[in-house]
Structure formats: structure tokens, C-alpha cells
PDB file of C-alpha atoms and ligand atoms in Angstrom:
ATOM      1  CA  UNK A  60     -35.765  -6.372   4.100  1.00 53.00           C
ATOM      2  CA  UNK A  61     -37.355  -4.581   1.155  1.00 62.00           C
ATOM      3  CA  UNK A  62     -36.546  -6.068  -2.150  1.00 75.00           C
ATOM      4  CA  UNK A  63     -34.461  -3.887  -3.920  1.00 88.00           C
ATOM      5  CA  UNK A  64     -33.843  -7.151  -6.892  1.00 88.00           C
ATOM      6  CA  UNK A  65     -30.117  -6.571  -8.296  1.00 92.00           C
ATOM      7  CA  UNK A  66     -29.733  -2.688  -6.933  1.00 93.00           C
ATOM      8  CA  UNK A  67     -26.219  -2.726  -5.891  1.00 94.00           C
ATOM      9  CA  UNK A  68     -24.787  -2.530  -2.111  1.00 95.00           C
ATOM     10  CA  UNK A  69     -25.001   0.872  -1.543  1.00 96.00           C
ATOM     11  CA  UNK A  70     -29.072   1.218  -1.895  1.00 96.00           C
ATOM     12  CA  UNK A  71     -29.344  -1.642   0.742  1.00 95.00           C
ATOM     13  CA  UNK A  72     -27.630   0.246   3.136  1.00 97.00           C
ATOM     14  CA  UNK A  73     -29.760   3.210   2.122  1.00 96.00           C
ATOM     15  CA  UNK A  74     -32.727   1.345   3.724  1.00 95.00           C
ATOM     16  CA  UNK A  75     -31.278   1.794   7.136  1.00 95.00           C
ATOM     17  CA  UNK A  76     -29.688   5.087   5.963  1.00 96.00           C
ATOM     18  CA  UNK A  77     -26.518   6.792   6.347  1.00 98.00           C
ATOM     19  CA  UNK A  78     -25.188   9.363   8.709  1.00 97.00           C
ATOM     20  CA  UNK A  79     -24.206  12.466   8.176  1.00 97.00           C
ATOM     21  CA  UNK A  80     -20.451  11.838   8.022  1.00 98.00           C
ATOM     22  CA  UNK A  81     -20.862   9.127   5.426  1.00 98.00           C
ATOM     23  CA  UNK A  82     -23.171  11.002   3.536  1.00 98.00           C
ATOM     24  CA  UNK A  83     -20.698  13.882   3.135  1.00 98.00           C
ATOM     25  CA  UNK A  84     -17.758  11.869   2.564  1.00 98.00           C
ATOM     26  CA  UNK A  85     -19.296  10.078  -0.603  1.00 98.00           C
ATOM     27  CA  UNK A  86     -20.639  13.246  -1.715  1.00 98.00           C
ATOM     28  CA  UNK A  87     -17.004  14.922  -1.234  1.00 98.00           C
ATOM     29  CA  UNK A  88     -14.764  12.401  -2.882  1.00 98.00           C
ATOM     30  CA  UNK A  89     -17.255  12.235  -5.413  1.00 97.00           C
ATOM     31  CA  UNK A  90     -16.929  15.803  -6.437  1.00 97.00           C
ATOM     32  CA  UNK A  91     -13.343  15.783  -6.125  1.00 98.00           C
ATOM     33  CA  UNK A  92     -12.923  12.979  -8.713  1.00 97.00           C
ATOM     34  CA  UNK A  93     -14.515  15.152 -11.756  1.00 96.00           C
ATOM     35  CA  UNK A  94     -12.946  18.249 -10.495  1.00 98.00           C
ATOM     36  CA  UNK A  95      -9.753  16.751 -10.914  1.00 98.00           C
ATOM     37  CA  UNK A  96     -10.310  15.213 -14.297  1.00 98.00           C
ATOM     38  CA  UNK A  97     -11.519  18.921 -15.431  1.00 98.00           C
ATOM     39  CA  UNK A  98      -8.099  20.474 -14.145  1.00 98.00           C
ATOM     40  CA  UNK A  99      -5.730  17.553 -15.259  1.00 98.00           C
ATOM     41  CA  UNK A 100      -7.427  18.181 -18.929  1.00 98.00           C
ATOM     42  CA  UNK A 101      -5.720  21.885 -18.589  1.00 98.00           C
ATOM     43  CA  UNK A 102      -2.348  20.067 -18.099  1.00 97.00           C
ATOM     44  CA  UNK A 103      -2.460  17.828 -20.856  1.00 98.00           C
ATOM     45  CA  UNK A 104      -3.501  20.525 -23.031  1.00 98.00           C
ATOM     46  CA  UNK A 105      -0.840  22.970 -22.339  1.00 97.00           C
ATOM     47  CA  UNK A 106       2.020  20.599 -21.662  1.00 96.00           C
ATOM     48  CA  UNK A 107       1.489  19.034 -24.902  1.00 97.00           C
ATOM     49  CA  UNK A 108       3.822  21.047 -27.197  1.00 95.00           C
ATOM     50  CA  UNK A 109       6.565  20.050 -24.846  1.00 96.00           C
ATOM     51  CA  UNK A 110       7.121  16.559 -26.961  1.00 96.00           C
ATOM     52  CA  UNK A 111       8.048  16.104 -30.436  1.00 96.00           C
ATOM     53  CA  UNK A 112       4.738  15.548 -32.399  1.00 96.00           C
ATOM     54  CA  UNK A 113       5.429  11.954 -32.766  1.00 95.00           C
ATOM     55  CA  UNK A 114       4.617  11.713 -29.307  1.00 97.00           C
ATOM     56  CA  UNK A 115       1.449  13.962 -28.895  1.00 97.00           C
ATOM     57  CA  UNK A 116      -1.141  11.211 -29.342  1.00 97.00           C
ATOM     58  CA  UNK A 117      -0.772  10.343 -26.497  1.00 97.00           C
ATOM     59  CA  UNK A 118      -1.545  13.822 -24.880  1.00 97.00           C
ATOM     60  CA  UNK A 119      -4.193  14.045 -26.857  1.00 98.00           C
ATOM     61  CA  UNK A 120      -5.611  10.569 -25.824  1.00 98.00           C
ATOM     62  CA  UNK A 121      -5.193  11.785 -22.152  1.00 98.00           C
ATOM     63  CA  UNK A 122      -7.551  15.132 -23.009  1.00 98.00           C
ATOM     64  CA  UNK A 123      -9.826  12.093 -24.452  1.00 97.00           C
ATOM     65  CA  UNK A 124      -9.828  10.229 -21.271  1.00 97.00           C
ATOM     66  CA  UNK A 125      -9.906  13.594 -19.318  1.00 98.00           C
ATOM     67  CA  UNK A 126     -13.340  14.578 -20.662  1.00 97.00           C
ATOM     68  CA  UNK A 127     -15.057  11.238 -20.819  1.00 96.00           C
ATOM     69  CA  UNK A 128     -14.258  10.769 -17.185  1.00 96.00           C
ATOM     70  CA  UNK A 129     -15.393  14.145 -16.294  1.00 97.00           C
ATOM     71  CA  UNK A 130     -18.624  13.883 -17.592  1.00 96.00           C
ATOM     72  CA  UNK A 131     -19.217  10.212 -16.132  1.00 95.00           C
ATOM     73  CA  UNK A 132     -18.331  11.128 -12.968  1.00 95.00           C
ATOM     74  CA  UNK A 133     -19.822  14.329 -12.338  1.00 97.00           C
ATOM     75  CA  UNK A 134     -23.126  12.213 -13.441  1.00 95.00           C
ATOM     76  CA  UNK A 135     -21.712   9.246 -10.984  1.00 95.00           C
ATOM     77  CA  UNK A 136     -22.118  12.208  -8.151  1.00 96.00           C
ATOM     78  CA  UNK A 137     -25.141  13.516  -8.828  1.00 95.00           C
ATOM     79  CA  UNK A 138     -26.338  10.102  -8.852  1.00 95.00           C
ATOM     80  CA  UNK A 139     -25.379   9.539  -5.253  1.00 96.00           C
ATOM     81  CA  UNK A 140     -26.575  13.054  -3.902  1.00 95.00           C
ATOM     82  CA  UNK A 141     -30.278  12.458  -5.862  1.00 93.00           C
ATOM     83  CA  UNK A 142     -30.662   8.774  -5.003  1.00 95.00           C
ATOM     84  CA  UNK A 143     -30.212   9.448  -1.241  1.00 95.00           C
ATOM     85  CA  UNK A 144     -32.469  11.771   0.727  1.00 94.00           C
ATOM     86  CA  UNK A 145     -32.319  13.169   4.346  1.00 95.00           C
ATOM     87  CA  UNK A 146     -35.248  12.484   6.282  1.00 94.00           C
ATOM     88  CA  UNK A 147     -35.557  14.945   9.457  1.00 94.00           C
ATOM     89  CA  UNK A 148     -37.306  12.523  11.611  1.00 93.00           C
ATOM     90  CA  UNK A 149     -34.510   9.890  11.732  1.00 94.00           C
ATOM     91  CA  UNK A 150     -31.422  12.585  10.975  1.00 95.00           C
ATOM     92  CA  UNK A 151     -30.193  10.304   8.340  1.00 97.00           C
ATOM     93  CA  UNK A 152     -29.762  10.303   4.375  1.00 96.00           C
ATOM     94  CA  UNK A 153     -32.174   7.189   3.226  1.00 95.00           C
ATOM     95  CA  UNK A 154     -33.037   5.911   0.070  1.00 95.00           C
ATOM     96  CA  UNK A 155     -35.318   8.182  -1.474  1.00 88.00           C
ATOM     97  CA  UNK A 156     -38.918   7.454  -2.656  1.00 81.00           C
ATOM     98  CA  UNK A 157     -39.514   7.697  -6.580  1.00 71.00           C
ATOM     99  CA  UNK A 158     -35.860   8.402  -7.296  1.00 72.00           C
ATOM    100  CA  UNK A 159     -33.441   7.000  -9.216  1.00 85.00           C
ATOM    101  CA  UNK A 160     -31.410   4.463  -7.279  1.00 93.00           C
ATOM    102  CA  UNK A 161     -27.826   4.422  -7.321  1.00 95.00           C
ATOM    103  CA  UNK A 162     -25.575   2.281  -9.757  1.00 92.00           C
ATOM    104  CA  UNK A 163     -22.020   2.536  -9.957  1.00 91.00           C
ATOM    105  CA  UNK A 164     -22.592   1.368 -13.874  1.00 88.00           C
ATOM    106  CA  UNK A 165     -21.143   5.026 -15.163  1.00 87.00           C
ATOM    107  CA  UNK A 166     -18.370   4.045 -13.975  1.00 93.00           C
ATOM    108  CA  UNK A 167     -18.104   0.948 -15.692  1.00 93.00           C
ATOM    109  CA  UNK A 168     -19.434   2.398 -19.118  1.00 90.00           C
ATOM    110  CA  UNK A 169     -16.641   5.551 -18.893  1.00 90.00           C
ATOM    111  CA  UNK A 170     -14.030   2.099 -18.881  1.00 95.00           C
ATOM    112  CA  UNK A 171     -15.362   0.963 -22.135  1.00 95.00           C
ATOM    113  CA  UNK A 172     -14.169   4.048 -23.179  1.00 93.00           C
ATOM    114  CA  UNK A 173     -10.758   4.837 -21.134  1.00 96.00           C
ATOM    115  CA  UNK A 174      -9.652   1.475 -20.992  1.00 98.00           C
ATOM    116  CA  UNK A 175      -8.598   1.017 -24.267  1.00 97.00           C
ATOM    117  CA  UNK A 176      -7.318   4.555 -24.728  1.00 97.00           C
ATOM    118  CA  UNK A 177      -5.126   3.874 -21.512  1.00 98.00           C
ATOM    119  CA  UNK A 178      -3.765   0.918 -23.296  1.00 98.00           C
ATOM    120  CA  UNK A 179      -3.231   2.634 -26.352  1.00 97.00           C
ATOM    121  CA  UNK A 180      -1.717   5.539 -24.968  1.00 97.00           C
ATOM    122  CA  UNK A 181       1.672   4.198 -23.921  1.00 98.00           C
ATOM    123  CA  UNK A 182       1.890   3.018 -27.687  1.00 97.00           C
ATOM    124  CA  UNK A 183       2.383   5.492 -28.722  1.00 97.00           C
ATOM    125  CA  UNK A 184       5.348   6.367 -26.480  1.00 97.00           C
ATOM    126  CA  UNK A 185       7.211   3.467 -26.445  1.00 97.00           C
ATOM    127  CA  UNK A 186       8.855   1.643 -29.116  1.00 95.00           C
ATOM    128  CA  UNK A 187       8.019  -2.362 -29.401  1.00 95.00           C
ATOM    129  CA  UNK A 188      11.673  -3.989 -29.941  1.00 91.00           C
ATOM    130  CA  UNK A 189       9.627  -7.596 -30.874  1.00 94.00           C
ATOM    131  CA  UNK A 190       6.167  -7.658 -30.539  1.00 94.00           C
ATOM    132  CA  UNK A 191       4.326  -6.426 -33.114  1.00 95.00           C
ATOM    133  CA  UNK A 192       1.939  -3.034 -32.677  1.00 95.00           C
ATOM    134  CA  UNK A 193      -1.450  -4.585 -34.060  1.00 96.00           C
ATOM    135  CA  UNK A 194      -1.375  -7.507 -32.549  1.00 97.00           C
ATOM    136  CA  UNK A 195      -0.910  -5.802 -28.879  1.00 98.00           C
ATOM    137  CA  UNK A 196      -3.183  -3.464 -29.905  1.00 97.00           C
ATOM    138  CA  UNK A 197      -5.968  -5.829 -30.697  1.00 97.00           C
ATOM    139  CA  UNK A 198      -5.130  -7.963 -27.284  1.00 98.00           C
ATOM    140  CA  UNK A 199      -5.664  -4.790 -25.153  1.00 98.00           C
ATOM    141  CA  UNK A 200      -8.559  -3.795 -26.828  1.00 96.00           C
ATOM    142  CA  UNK A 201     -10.030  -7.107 -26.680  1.00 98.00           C
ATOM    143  CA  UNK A 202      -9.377  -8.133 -22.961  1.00 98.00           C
ATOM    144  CA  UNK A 203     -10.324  -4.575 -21.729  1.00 98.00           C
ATOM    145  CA  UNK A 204     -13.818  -4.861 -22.982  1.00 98.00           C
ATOM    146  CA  UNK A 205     -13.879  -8.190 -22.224  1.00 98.00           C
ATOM    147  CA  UNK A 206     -13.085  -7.539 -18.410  1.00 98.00           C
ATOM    148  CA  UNK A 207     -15.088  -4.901 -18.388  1.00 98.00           C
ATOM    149  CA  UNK A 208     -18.165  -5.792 -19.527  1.00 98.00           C
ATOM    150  CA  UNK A 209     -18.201  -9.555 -17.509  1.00 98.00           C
ATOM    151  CA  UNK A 210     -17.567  -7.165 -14.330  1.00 97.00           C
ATOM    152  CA  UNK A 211     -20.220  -4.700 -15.210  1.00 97.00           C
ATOM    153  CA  UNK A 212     -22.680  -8.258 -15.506  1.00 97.00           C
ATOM    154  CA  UNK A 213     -21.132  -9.459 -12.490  1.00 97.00           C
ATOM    155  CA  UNK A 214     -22.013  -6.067 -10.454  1.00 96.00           C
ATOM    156  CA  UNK A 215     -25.925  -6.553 -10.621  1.00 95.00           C
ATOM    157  CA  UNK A 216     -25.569  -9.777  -8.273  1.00 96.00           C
ATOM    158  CA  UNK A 217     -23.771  -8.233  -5.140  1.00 96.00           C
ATOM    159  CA  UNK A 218     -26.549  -8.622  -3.265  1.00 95.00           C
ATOM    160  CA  UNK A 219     -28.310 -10.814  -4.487  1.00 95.00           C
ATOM    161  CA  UNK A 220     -26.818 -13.598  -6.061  1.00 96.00           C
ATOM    162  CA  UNK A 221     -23.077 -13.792  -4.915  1.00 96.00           C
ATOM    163  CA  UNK A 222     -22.013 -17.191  -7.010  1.00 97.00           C
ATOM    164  CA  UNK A 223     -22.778 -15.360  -9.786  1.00 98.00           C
ATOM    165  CA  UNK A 224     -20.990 -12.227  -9.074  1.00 97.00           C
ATOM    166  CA  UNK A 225     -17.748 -13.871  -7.965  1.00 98.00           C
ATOM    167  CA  UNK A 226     -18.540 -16.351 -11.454  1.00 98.00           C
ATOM    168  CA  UNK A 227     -18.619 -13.255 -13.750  1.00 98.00           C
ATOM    169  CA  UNK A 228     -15.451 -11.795 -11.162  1.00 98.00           C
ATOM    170  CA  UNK A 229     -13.677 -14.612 -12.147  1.00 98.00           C
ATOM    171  CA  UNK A 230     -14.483 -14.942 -15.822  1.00 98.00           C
ATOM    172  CA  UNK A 231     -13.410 -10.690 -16.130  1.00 98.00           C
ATOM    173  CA  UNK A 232      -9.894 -11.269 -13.432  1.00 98.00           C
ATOM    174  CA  UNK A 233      -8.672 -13.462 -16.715  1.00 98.00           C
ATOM    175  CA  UNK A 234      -8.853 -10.965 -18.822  1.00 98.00           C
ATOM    176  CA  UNK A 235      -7.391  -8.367 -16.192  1.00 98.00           C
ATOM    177  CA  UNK A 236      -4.526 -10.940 -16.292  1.00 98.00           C
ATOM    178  CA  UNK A 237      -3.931 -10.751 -19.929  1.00 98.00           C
ATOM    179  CA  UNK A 238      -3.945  -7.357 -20.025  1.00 98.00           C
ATOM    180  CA  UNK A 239      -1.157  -7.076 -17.235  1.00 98.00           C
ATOM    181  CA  UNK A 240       0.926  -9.773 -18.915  1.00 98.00           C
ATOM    182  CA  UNK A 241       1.075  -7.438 -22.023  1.00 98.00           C
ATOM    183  CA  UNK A 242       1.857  -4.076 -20.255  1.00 98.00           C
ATOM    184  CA  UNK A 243       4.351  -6.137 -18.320  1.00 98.00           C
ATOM    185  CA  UNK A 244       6.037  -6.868 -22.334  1.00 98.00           C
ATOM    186  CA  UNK A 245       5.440  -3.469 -23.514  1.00 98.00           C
ATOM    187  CA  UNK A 246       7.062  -1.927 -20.926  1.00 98.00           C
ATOM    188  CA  UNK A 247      10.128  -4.080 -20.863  1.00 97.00           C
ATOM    189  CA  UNK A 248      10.805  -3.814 -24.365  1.00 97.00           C
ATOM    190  CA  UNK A 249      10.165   0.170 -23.989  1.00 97.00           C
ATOM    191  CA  UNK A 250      13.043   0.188 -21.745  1.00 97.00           C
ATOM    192  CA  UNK A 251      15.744  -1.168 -23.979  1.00 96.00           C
ATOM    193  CA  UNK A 252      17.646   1.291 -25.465  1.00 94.00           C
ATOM    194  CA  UNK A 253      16.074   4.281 -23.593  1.00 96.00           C
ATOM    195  CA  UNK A 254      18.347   7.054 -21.809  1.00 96.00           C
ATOM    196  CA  UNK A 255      18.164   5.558 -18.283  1.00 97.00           C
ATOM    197  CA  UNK A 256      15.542   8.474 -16.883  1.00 97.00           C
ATOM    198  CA  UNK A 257      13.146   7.531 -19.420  1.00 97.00           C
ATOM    199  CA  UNK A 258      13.039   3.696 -18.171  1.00 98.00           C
ATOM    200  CA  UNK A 259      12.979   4.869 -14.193  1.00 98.00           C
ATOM    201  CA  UNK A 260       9.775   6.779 -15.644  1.00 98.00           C
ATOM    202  CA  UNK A 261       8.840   3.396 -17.588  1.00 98.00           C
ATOM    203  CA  UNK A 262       9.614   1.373 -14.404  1.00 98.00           C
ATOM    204  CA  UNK A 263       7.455   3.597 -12.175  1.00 98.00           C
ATOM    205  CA  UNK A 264       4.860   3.592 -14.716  1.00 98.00           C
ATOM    206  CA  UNK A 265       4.628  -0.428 -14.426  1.00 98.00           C
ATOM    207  CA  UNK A 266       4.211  -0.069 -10.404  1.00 98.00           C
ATOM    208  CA  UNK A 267       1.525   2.768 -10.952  1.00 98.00           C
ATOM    209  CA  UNK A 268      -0.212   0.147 -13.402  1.00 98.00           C
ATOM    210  CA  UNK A 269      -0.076  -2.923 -11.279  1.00 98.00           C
ATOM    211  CA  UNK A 270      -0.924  -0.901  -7.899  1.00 98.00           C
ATOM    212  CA  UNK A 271      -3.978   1.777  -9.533  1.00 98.00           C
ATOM    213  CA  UNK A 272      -5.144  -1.464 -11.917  1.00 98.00           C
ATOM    214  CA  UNK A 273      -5.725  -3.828  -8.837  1.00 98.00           C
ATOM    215  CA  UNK A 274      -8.081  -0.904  -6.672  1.00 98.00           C
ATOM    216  CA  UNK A 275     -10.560  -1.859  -9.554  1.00 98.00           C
ATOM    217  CA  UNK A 276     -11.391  -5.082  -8.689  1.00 98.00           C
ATOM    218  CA  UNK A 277     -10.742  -4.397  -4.676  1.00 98.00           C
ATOM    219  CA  UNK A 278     -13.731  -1.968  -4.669  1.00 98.00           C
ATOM    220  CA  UNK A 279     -15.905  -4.468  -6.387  1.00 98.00           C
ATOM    221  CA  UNK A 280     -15.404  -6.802  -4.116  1.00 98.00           C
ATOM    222  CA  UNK A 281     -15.728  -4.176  -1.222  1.00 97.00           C
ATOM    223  CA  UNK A 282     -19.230  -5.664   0.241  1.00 97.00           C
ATOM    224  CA  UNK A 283     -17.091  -8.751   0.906  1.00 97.00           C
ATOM    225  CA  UNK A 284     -13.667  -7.403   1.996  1.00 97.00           C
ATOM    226  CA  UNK A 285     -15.864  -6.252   4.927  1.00 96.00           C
ATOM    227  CA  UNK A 286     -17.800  -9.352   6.313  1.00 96.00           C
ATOM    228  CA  UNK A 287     -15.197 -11.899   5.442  1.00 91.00           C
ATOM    229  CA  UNK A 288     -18.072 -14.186   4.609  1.00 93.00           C
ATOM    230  CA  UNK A 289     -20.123 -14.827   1.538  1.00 91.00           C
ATOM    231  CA  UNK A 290     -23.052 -12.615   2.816  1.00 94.00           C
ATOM    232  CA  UNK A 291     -21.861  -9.145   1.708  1.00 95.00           C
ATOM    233  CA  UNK A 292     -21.616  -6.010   4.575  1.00 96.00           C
ATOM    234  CA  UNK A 293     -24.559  -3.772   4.332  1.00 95.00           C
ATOM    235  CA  UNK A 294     -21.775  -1.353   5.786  1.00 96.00           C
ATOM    236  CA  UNK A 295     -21.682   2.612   5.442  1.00 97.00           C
ATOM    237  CA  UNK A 296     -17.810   2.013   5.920  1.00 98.00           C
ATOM    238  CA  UNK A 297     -17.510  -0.432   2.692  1.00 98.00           C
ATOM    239  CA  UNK A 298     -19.562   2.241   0.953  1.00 98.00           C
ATOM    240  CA  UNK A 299     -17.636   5.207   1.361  1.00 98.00           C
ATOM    241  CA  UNK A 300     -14.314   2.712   1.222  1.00 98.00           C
ATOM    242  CA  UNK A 301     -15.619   1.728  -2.335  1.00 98.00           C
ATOM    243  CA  UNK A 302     -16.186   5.497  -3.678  1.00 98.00           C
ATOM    244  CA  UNK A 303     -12.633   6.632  -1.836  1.00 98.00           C
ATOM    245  CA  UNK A 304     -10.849   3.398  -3.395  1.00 98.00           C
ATOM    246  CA  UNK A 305     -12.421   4.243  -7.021  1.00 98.00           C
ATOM    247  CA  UNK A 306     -11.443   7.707  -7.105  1.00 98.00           C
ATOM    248  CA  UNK A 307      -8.172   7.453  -5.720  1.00 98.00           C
ATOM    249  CA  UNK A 308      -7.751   4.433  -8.491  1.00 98.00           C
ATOM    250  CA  UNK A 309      -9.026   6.825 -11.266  1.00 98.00           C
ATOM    251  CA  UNK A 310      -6.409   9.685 -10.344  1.00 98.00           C
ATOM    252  CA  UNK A 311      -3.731   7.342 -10.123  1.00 98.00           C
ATOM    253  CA  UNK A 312      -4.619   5.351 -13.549  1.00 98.00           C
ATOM    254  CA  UNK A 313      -6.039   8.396 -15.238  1.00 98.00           C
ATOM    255  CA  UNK A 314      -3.777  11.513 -14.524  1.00 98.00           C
ATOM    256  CA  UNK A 315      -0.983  10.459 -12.929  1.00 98.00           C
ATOM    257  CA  UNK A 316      -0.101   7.671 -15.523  1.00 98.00           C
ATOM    258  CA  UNK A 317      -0.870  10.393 -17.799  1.00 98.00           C
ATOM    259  CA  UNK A 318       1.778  12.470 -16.100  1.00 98.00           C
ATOM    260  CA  UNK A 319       4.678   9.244 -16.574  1.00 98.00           C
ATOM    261  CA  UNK A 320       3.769   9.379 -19.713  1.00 98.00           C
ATOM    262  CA  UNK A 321       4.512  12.912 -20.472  1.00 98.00           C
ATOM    263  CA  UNK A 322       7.473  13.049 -18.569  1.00 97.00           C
ATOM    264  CA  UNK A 323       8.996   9.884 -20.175  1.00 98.00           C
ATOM    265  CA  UNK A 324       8.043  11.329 -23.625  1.00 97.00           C
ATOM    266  CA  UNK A 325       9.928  14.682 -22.849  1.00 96.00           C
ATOM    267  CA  UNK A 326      12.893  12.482 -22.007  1.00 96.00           C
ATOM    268  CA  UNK A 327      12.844  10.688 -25.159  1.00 97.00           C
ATOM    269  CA  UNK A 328      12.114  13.615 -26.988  1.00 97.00           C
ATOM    270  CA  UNK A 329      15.045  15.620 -25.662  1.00 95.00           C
ATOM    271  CA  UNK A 330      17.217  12.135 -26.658  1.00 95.00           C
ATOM    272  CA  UNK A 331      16.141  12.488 -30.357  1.00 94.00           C
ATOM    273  CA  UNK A 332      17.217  16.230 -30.280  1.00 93.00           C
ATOM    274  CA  UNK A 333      13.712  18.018 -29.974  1.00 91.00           C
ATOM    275  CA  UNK A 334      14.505  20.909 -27.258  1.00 82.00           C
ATOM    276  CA  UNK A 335      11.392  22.562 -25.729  1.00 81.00           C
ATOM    277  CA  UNK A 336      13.286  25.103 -23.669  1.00 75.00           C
ATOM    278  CA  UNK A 337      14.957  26.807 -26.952  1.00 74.00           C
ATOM    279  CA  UNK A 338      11.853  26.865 -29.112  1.00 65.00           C
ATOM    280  CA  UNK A 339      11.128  29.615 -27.580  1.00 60.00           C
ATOM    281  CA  UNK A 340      14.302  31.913 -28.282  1.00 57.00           C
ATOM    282  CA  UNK A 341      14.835  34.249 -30.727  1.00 56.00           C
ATOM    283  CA  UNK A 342      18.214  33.321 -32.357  1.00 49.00           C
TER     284      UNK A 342
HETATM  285  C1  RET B  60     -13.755  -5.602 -12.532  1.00 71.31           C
HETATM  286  C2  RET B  60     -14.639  -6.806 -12.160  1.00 71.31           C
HETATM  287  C3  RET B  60     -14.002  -7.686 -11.151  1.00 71.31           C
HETATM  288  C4  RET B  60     -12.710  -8.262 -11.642  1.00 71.31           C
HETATM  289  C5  RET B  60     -11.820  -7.255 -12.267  1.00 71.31           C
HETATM  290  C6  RET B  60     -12.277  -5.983 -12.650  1.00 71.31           C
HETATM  291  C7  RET B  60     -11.259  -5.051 -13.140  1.00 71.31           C
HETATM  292  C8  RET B  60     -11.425  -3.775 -13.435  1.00 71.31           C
HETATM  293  C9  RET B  60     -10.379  -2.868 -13.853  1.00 71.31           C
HETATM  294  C10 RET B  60     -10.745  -1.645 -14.237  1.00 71.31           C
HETATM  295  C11 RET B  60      -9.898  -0.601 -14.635  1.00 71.31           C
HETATM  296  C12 RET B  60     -10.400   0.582 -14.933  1.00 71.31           C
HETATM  297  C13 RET B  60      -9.668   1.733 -15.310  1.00 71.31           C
HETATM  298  C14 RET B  60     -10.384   2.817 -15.589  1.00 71.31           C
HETATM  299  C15 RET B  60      -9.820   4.041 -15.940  1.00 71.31           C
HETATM  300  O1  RET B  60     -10.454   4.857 -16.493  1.00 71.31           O
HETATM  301  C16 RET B  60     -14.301  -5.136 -13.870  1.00 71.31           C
HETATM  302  C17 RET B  60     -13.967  -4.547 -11.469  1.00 71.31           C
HETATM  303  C18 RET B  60     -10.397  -7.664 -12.476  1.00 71.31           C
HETATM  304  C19 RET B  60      -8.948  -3.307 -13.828  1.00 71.31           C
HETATM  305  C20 RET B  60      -8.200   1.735 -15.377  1.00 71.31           C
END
């Protein structure tokens, strides 16, 4: 096998080439991921004068996240489409010669930026009954580029060295547990006190967490999810599974939490007396 040192699983299988079908697919759900960052920013934009100001932060953190993930992953696609080439002989899309080889490490740097702001975001919606803002601040902000950056280490070895990625996996699933264990308080203490709509939206917003959260660390260990061993799958399968299971994660942790957060801050909004549907008439 050629030596590709610590290029990541998806140049391997380039070597040997994918088919049309998994070429495409990549390429598709690729694409789709930006496009839907670029029209979820429209709906943060123009639902945001539906909450009372107090709550617009975190609109305007979603436009935040909106546009850093656009960017990184219209680069993350155009990565994939110039790293692999097709060669007529063989009818397959191979690892191009000279190019730049594919890295899923946009991904991980447009984390160092959303993380946090995902974490900060419901902050600003909820209302902490005990613990105190700063100190849940700083613990998010901490553990997220904590976990993030041990993971982003930990990616180089997937080939190559697999003690050390499932060492530096390890080492970054700590952090990913701190970080549930204090959405799991903030939430809770959200819901006290909250017209009952606004903690079903809290509630579902915990499930969306847990569920979107977890796809993270599923498609980095994707290579291994697929051989059931600890020699990873130089699989066209595992590849396209990994970019399907990232974007689908990215929509659900990205927009649609975005969404649960609107809604729940309409609900409280409307609660505290701020109408949406009469600022509008003439009286
Ligand atoms: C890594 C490394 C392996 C172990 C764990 C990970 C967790 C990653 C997560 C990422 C979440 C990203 C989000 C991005 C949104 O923009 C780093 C893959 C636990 C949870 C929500």
C-alpha cells in the first residue's frame, strides 16, 4: 500500500478508488450541508424580531454559527471533489496526483468556533434557577475546546496508529461528558417555572442534544464501526456513512436546535407579555 503517513481514511480508499455512486453521494450530501446553512441563516435573520430583545442573542449567535459553517463546509466539499479525480481507464474517482488530499480538519476547526456559541446560545434563553452563568459559561467553553481539539489530534492516527486515536478519543469523550452533564443542568433548571410549551420545547431540545451530539463521535469512529476489529475498513460505505452522519449531525445540532430555540423563546416571550402578532397593527 502506498504510504499516505497520517492522511485520514478516506484517501486510503482513494488508492483503490471509488465508484461512481459513492463519488456522487459524498459530493451531494456535501453540497447540501452548506446550502442548508446559507438558507437556515435567512430564517434566523427574519424570524428574529419575533422575540423580545432580551432573547435575540441567541438569533444572532445562530446567524454566527450559520455563516461560519457555511463557509467551512462549502470548503469541506470542494475539498472532496478536488482531492479525488476520475481516471477513464479504470471508471473510478482515485486519489489525484499533485492535489491536495482530503482532511475532514474544516470540520473540526468550524467546532472551535460553533461549539461554544451552541453552548452559549441556550444562555441566553433560559434562566439558571442555581447555577451560576459564568461559571457554566466557562465549563462549556472549556470542555468544548478541550474535546475538540484532543479529537482533531486524535483524527491524524486513523490509519495509522489506532492506540493513539482511540487514546486521544478517549481523553476528548471526557470532556464530551462534561459538557452533557451541564446541558443536562441547564436545561432542567430552564424548565422550572416555564409555561409548560416552553419546557416540551426545552425537553425536546435535550433529546436533539444528546441524539445530534453523539453522531460526532460515531463518524469518527466510522473506519471502525465497519470492520469490528482494530484494523480500520478501507470501505467506500464507511466513507460516504461518515460524510451522511456529519451532515445530518450538523443540521440537527446547527439549525434545528436553532429552531427549539426560537420557538421556546417566542413562548417565553409571549409569557412576559411581548406579542409579535399585534406589533404589527395600527391601533
Ligand atoms: C470527537 C472526537 C472523538 C470523541 C468525541 C468527539 C466529539 C465531538 C462532538 C462534536 C460536536 C460538534 C458540533 C458541531 C456543530 O457545529 C471530537 C469527534 C466525543 C460532540 C455540535
Amino acid at each position: 500500500m502506498n504510504n499516505l503517513g497520517n492522511a485520514t481514511f478516506e484517501n486510503y480508499v482513494g488508492l483503490t478508488g471509488y465508484s461512481e455512486m459513492a463519488y456522487q453521494m459524498s459530493a451531494h450530501v456535501l453540497t447540501l450541508g452548506y446550502a442548508i446553512m446559507l438558507a437556515s441563516l435567512l430564517y434566523f435573520i427574519l424570524t428574529i424580531k419575533t422575540v423580545s430583545p432580551k432573547y435575540r442573542i441567541s438569533s444572532v449567535l445562530s446567524v454566527v454559527v450559520m455563516v461560519s459553517a457555511a463557509l467551512l463546509l462549502f470548503v469541506q466539499a470542494n475539498n472532496w471533489t478536488s482531492s479525488m479525480v476520475f481516471d477513464a481507464g479504470t471508471n473510478r474517482y482515485m486519489l489525484g496526483d499533485g492535489n491536495d488530499l482530503f482532511n475532514n480538519g474544516y470540520r473540526y476547526l468550524n467546532w472551535l468556533i460553533d461549539v461554544p456559541m451552541l453552548l452559549f446560545q441556550i444562555l441566553f434563553v433560559v434562566t439558571l434557577k442555581r447555577s451560576s452563568f459564568s461559571s457554566v459559561r466557562n465549563g462549556f467553553w472549556f470542555s468544548g475546546v478541550a474535546m475538540i481539539v484532543t479529537g482533531y489530534i486524535g483524527q491524524y492516527y486513523e490509519v495509522t496508529n489506532p492506540t493513539l486515536f482511540f487514546i486521544w478519543g478517549a481523553i476528548s469523550t471526557v470532556f464530551f461528558f462534561h459538557i452533557l452533564y451541564l446541558m443536562k443542568k441547564v436545561i432542567d433548571e430552564g424548565k422550572e417555572g416555564v409555561p409548560p410549551k416552553a419546557a416540551k420545547y426545552l425537553g425536546t431540545i435535550w433529546t436533539l442534544f444528546l441524539v445530534s451530539w453523539m453522531l460526532y463521535p460515531g463518524a469518527y469512529l466510522m473506519p471502525y464501526l465497519f470492520s469490528f476489529s482494530l484494523e480500520p475498513a478501507l470501505s467506500e460505505t464507511a466513507v460516504v456513512a461518515r460524510h451522511i452522519t456529519y451532515t445530518v449531525a450538523d443540521v440537527a445540532s446547527k439549525v434545528i436546535y436553532g429552531i427549539f430555540l426560537t420557538l421556546t423563546a417566542q413562548e417565553l416571550s409571549n409569557a412576559e407579555g411581548f406579542d409579535y402578532d399585534k406589533l404589527d397593527t395600527v391601533s
